[in-house]
C-alpha atoms as an extended CHARMM CRD file, in Angstrom:
* protein
*
       131  EXT
         1         1  MET       CA              0.0000000000        0.0000000000        0.0000000000  PROA      1               0.0000000000
         2         2  LEU       CA              1.3300000000        3.4100000000       -0.9640000000  PROA      2               0.0000000000
         3         3  THR       CA              1.6610000000        6.1360000000        1.5990000000  PROA      3               0.0000000000
         4         4  ASN       CA              0.1290000000        9.5000000000        0.8040000000  PROA      4               0.0000000000
         5         5  ALA       CA              3.6010000000       10.9040000000        0.0460000000  PROA      5               0.0000000000
         6         6  GLU       CA              4.4280000000        8.0040000000       -2.2910000000  PROA      6               0.0000000000
         7         7  GLY       CA              1.0900000000        8.4030000000       -4.0410000000  PROA      7               0.0000000000
         8         8  MET       CA              1.7950000000       12.1140000000       -4.5180000000  PROA      8               0.0000000000
         9         9  VAL       CA              5.2560000000       11.4010000000       -5.9410000000  PROA      9               0.0000000000
        10        10  ASN       CA              3.8090000000        8.7990000000       -8.3260000000  PROA      10              0.0000000000
        11        11  LYS       CA              1.0680000000       11.1750000000       -9.4500000000  PROA      11              0.0000000000
        12        12  LEU       CA              3.6020000000       13.9920000000       -9.9250000000  PROA      12              0.0000000000
        13        13  ALA       CA              5.7850000000       11.6430000000      -11.9980000000  PROA      13              0.0000000000
        14        14  ALA       CA              2.8170000000       10.6050000000      -14.1680000000  PROA      14              0.0000000000
        15        15  TYR       CA              1.7970000000       14.2560000000      -14.5490000000  PROA      15              0.0000000000
        16        16  GLY       CA              5.3840000000       15.0120000000      -15.5300000000  PROA      16              0.0000000000
        17        17  LEU       CA              5.4190000000       12.2550000000      -18.1310000000  PROA      17              0.0000000000
        18        18  ALA       CA              2.1610000000       13.5240000000      -19.6380000000  PROA      18              0.0000000000
        19        19  GLY       CA              3.6230000000       17.0150000000      -19.4850000000  PROA      19              0.0000000000
        20        20  ILE       CA              6.7120000000       15.8960000000      -21.3760000000  PROA      20              0.0000000000
        21        21  VAL       CA              4.5470000000       14.6770000000      -24.2390000000  PROA      21              0.0000000000
        22        22  GLY       CA              2.5210000000       17.8930000000      -24.3180000000  PROA      22              0.0000000000
        23        23  THR       CA              5.6730000000       19.9730000000      -23.9720000000  PROA      23              0.0000000000
        24        24  LEU       CA              7.3190000000       18.1040000000      -26.8230000000  PROA      24              0.0000000000
        25        25  PHE       CA              4.4360000000       19.1330000000      -29.0750000000  PROA      25              0.0000000000
        26        26  HSD       CA              4.5760000000       22.6940000000      -27.6750000000  PROA      26              0.0000000000
        27        27  TYR       CA              8.2990000000       22.9780000000      -28.4570000000  PROA      27              0.0000000000
        28        28  LEU       CA              7.9560000000       21.3050000000      -31.8480000000  PROA      28              0.0000000000
        29        29  THR       CA              5.2320000000       23.7800000000      -32.7780000000  PROA      29              0.0000000000
        30        30  LEU       CA              7.2730000000       26.7030000000      -31.3900000000  PROA      30              0.0000000000
        31        31  TYR       CA             10.4170000000       25.6800000000      -33.2820000000  PROA      31              0.0000000000
        32        32  THR       CA              8.5720000000       24.9570000000      -36.5260000000  PROA      32              0.0000000000
        33        33  PHE       CA              6.7170000000       28.2620000000      -36.5170000000  PROA      33              0.0000000000
        34        34  VAL       CA              9.8350000000       30.3010000000      -35.6530000000  PROA      34              0.0000000000
        35        35  GLU       CA             12.3790000000       28.5560000000      -37.8540000000  PROA      35              0.0000000000
        36        36  PHE       CA             10.2970000000       27.5680000000      -40.8810000000  PROA      36              0.0000000000
        37        37  ALA       CA              7.2980000000       29.9010000000      -40.9390000000  PROA      37              0.0000000000
        38        38  GLY       CA              8.9870000000       33.0970000000      -39.7450000000  PROA      38              0.0000000000
        39        39  VAL       CA              6.4230000000       33.6300000000      -36.9780000000  PROA      39              0.0000000000
        40        40  GLY       CA              7.4810000000       35.7310000000      -33.9830000000  PROA      40              0.0000000000
        41        41  VAL       CA              8.5500000000       33.9100000000      -30.8170000000  PROA      41              0.0000000000
        42        42  LEU       CA              5.6650000000       35.1290000000      -28.6390000000  PROA      42              0.0000000000
        43        43  VAL       CA              3.0000000000       34.1610000000      -31.1890000000  PROA      43              0.0000000000
        44        44  ALA       CA              4.6740000000       30.8220000000      -31.8880000000  PROA      44              0.0000000000
        45        45  THR       CA              4.9680000000       29.9180000000      -28.2050000000  PROA      45              0.0000000000
        46        46  GLY       CA              1.3220000000       30.8580000000      -27.7010000000  PROA      46              0.0000000000
        47        47  ILE       CA              0.2100000000       28.5200000000      -30.4750000000  PROA      47              0.0000000000
        48        48  GLY       CA              2.5210000000       25.7980000000      -29.2050000000  PROA      48              0.0000000000
        49        49  PHE       CA              1.2120000000       26.1870000000      -25.6770000000  PROA      49              0.0000000000
        50        50  LEU       CA             -2.3630000000       25.6420000000      -26.8930000000  PROA      50              0.0000000000
        51        51  VAL       CA             -1.3890000000       22.5280000000      -28.8490000000  PROA      51              0.0000000000
        52        52  GLY       CA              0.3870000000       21.1390000000      -25.7770000000  PROA      52              0.0000000000
        53        53  ALA       CA             -2.5540000000       21.9990000000      -23.5050000000  PROA      53              0.0000000000
        54        54  VAL       CA             -5.0200000000       19.9730000000      -25.5640000000  PROA      54              0.0000000000
        55        55  ILE       CA             -2.6890000000       16.9730000000      -25.5490000000  PROA      55              0.0000000000
        56        56  ASN       CA             -2.0090000000       17.3730000000      -21.8120000000  PROA      56              0.0000000000
        57        57  HSD       CA             -5.7080000000       17.4670000000      -20.9440000000  PROA      57              0.0000000000
        58        58  GLU       CA             -6.3950000000       14.2020000000      -22.7090000000  PROA      58              0.0000000000
        59        59  LEU       CA             -3.3840000000       12.4300000000      -21.1980000000  PROA      59              0.0000000000
        60        60  ASN       CA             -4.1620000000       13.6850000000      -17.6910000000  PROA      60              0.0000000000
        61        61  ARG       CA             -7.8460000000       12.8480000000      -17.9370000000  PROA      61              0.0000000000
        62        62  ARG       CA             -7.2570000000        9.3650000000      -19.3310000000  PROA      62              0.0000000000
        63        63  TYR       CA             -4.1430000000        8.2510000000      -17.4660000000  PROA      63              0.0000000000
        64        64  VAL       CA             -2.9870000000       10.4740000000      -14.6120000000  PROA      64              0.0000000000
        65        65  PHE       CA             -6.2360000000       11.4040000000      -12.8660000000  PROA      65              0.0000000000
        66        66  ARG       CA             -8.5240000000        8.7730000000      -14.3950000000  PROA      66              0.0000000000
        67        67  GLY       CA            -11.7740000000        8.3840000000      -12.5730000000  PROA      67              0.0000000000
        68        68  ALA       CA            -11.2430000000       11.5780000000      -10.5860000000  PROA      68              0.0000000000
        69        69  GLY       CA            -12.9090000000       14.9360000000      -10.9170000000  PROA      69              0.0000000000
        70        70  GLY       CA            -16.3040000000       14.1870000000      -12.4040000000  PROA      70              0.0000000000
        71        71  ARG       CA            -17.6980000000       14.6730000000      -15.8690000000  PROA      71              0.0000000000
        72        72  TYR       CA            -15.6170000000       15.3550000000      -18.9580000000  PROA      72              0.0000000000
        73        73  ALA       CA            -17.0650000000       18.8240000000      -19.6100000000  PROA      73              0.0000000000
        74        74  GLU       CA            -16.4600000000       19.8970000000      -16.0190000000  PROA      74              0.0000000000
        75        75  THR       CA            -12.8390000000       18.7560000000      -15.9810000000  PROA      75              0.0000000000
        76        76  ALA       CA            -12.2180000000       20.2320000000      -19.4390000000  PROA      76              0.0000000000
        77        77  VAL       CA            -13.4740000000       23.6690000000      -18.3690000000  PROA      77              0.0000000000
        78        78  ARG       CA            -11.3900000000       23.5680000000      -15.1900000000  PROA      78              0.0000000000
        79        79  PHE       CA             -8.3080000000       22.2440000000      -16.9720000000  PROA      79              0.0000000000
        80        80  PHE       CA             -8.4520000000       24.9310000000      -19.6360000000  PROA      80              0.0000000000
        81        81  ALA       CA             -9.0820000000       27.6550000000      -17.0600000000  PROA      81              0.0000000000
        82        82  ILE       CA             -5.8260000000       26.5810000000      -15.4370000000  PROA      82              0.0000000000
        83        83  ALA       CA             -4.2500000000       26.3090000000      -18.8820000000  PROA      83              0.0000000000
        84        84  VAL       CA             -5.1680000000       29.9600000000      -19.4940000000  PROA      84              0.0000000000
        85        85  LEU       CA             -3.3730000000       30.8650000000      -16.2780000000  PROA      85              0.0000000000
        86        86  GLY       CA             -0.4220000000       28.7160000000      -17.3720000000  PROA      86              0.0000000000
        87        87  PHE       CA             -0.5240000000       30.3800000000      -20.7860000000  PROA      87              0.0000000000
        88        88  CYS       CA             -0.3610000000       33.8360000000      -19.1750000000  PROA      88              0.0000000000
        89        89  LEU       CA              2.4990000000       32.7860000000      -16.8950000000  PROA      89              0.0000000000
        90        90  ASN       CA              4.3220000000       31.2560000000      -19.8740000000  PROA      90              0.0000000000
        91        91  MET       CA              3.8660000000       34.3780000000      -21.9860000000  PROA      91              0.0000000000
        92        92  LEU       CA              5.0150000000       36.6230000000      -19.1330000000  PROA      92              0.0000000000
        93        93  ALA       CA              8.0970000000       34.4870000000      -18.5360000000  PROA      93              0.0000000000
        94        94  MET       CA              8.9150000000       34.4190000000      -22.2570000000  PROA      94              0.0000000000
        95        95  TYR       CA              8.4700000000       38.1670000000      -22.5250000000  PROA      95              0.0000000000
        96        96  LEU       CA             10.7180000000       38.8020000000      -19.5370000000  PROA      96              0.0000000000
        97        97  LEU       CA             13.3670000000       36.2220000000      -20.3980000000  PROA      97              0.0000000000
        98        98  HSD       CA             13.4820000000       36.4520000000      -24.1870000000  PROA      98              0.0000000000
        99        99  SER       CA             12.2060000000       39.9110000000      -25.1010000000  PROA      99              0.0000000000
       100       100  LEU       CA             13.6690000000       41.9030000000      -22.2280000000  PROA      100             0.0000000000
       101       101  MET       CA             16.6350000000       39.8430000000      -21.0480000000  PROA      101             0.0000000000
       102       102  HSD       CA             17.5320000000       38.3960000000      -24.4930000000  PROA      102             0.0000000000
       103       103  VAL       CA             17.7890000000       34.7970000000      -23.2770000000  PROA      103             0.0000000000
       104       104  TYR       CA             17.8570000000       32.3760000000      -26.2250000000  PROA      104             0.0000000000
       105       105  TYR       CA             14.2220000000       31.4720000000      -26.9250000000  PROA      105             0.0000000000
       106       106  LEU       CA             14.5240000000       27.7200000000      -26.3680000000  PROA      106             0.0000000000
       107       107  LEU       CA             16.3480000000       28.1830000000      -23.0400000000  PROA      107             0.0000000000
       108       108  ALA       CA             13.7970000000       30.7930000000      -21.9950000000  PROA      108             0.0000000000
       109       109  GLN       CA             11.0320000000       28.3220000000      -22.8320000000  PROA      109             0.0000000000
       110       110  LEU       CA             12.6550000000       25.6120000000      -20.7050000000  PROA      110             0.0000000000
       111       111  ILE       CA             12.7410000000       27.9490000000      -17.7100000000  PROA      111             0.0000000000
       112       112  ALA       CA              9.1490000000       29.0690000000      -18.3000000000  PROA      112             0.0000000000
       113       113  THR       CA              7.9790000000       25.4650000000      -18.6340000000  PROA      113             0.0000000000
       114       114  ALA       CA              9.4580000000       24.4550000000      -15.2750000000  PROA      114             0.0000000000
       115       115  GLY       CA              7.6050000000       27.1960000000      -13.4220000000  PROA      115             0.0000000000
       116       116  VAL       CA              4.3060000000       26.6210000000      -15.2140000000  PROA      116             0.0000000000
       117       117  PHE       CA              4.5740000000       22.8550000000      -14.6260000000  PROA      117             0.0000000000
       118       118  LEU       CA              4.6750000000       23.2270000000      -10.8490000000  PROA      118             0.0000000000
       119       119  VAL       CA              1.8360000000       25.7410000000      -10.6590000000  PROA      119             0.0000000000
       120       120  THR       CA             -0.4820000000       23.7760000000      -12.9480000000  PROA      120             0.0000000000
       121       121  PHE       CA              0.1870000000       20.4420000000      -11.2280000000  PROA      121             0.0000000000
       122       122  VAL       CA             -0.9110000000       21.7980000000       -7.8600000000  PROA      122             0.0000000000
       123       123  LEU       CA             -4.0100000000       23.4430000000       -9.3270000000  PROA      123             0.0000000000
       124       124  ASN       CA             -5.0380000000       20.4970000000      -11.5070000000  PROA      124             0.0000000000
       125       125  LYS       CA             -4.5700000000       18.0210000000       -8.6980000000  PROA      125             0.0000000000
       126       126  SER       CA             -6.4550000000       20.0510000000       -6.1260000000  PROA      126             0.0000000000
       127       127  TRP       CA             -9.2090000000       21.5210000000       -8.2900000000  PROA      127             0.0000000000
       128       128  THR       CA             -9.5890000000       20.1080000000      -11.8150000000  PROA      128             0.0000000000
       129       129  PHE       CA             -9.3920000000       16.4210000000      -10.9960000000  PROA      129             0.0000000000
       130       130  ARG       CA             -9.5840000000       16.6330000000       -7.1790000000  PROA      130             0.0000000000
       131       131  ALA       CA             -7.3310000000       13.6550000000       -6.7840000000  PROA      131             0.0000000000
């Protein structure tokens, strides 16, 4: 039987794995739009964030928090409300790091992702899926 702390670590690891998949699609979209389509970094990261958020919701709903949180529509609304917050935090971090501080855009995105990951895990666990 898992202790509460072990269960939390396992859930965080599963959330992280789902996040890696979503983040991979976010970064792939970001890179493709910047390098091949000539789209600005802030627009490209915004589009990439949305792509990753859709993928993350499905992975979290189906595998990480399965059976928790109620109906699909309810969890989707909550998840995307938190995703909007994550989007705003991501955009703010990218603006500060890349636009103002001139940190290379992919490094800036890695830093932004780490912060957004922690905030959204806590909120999704405690509110979206109530697990």
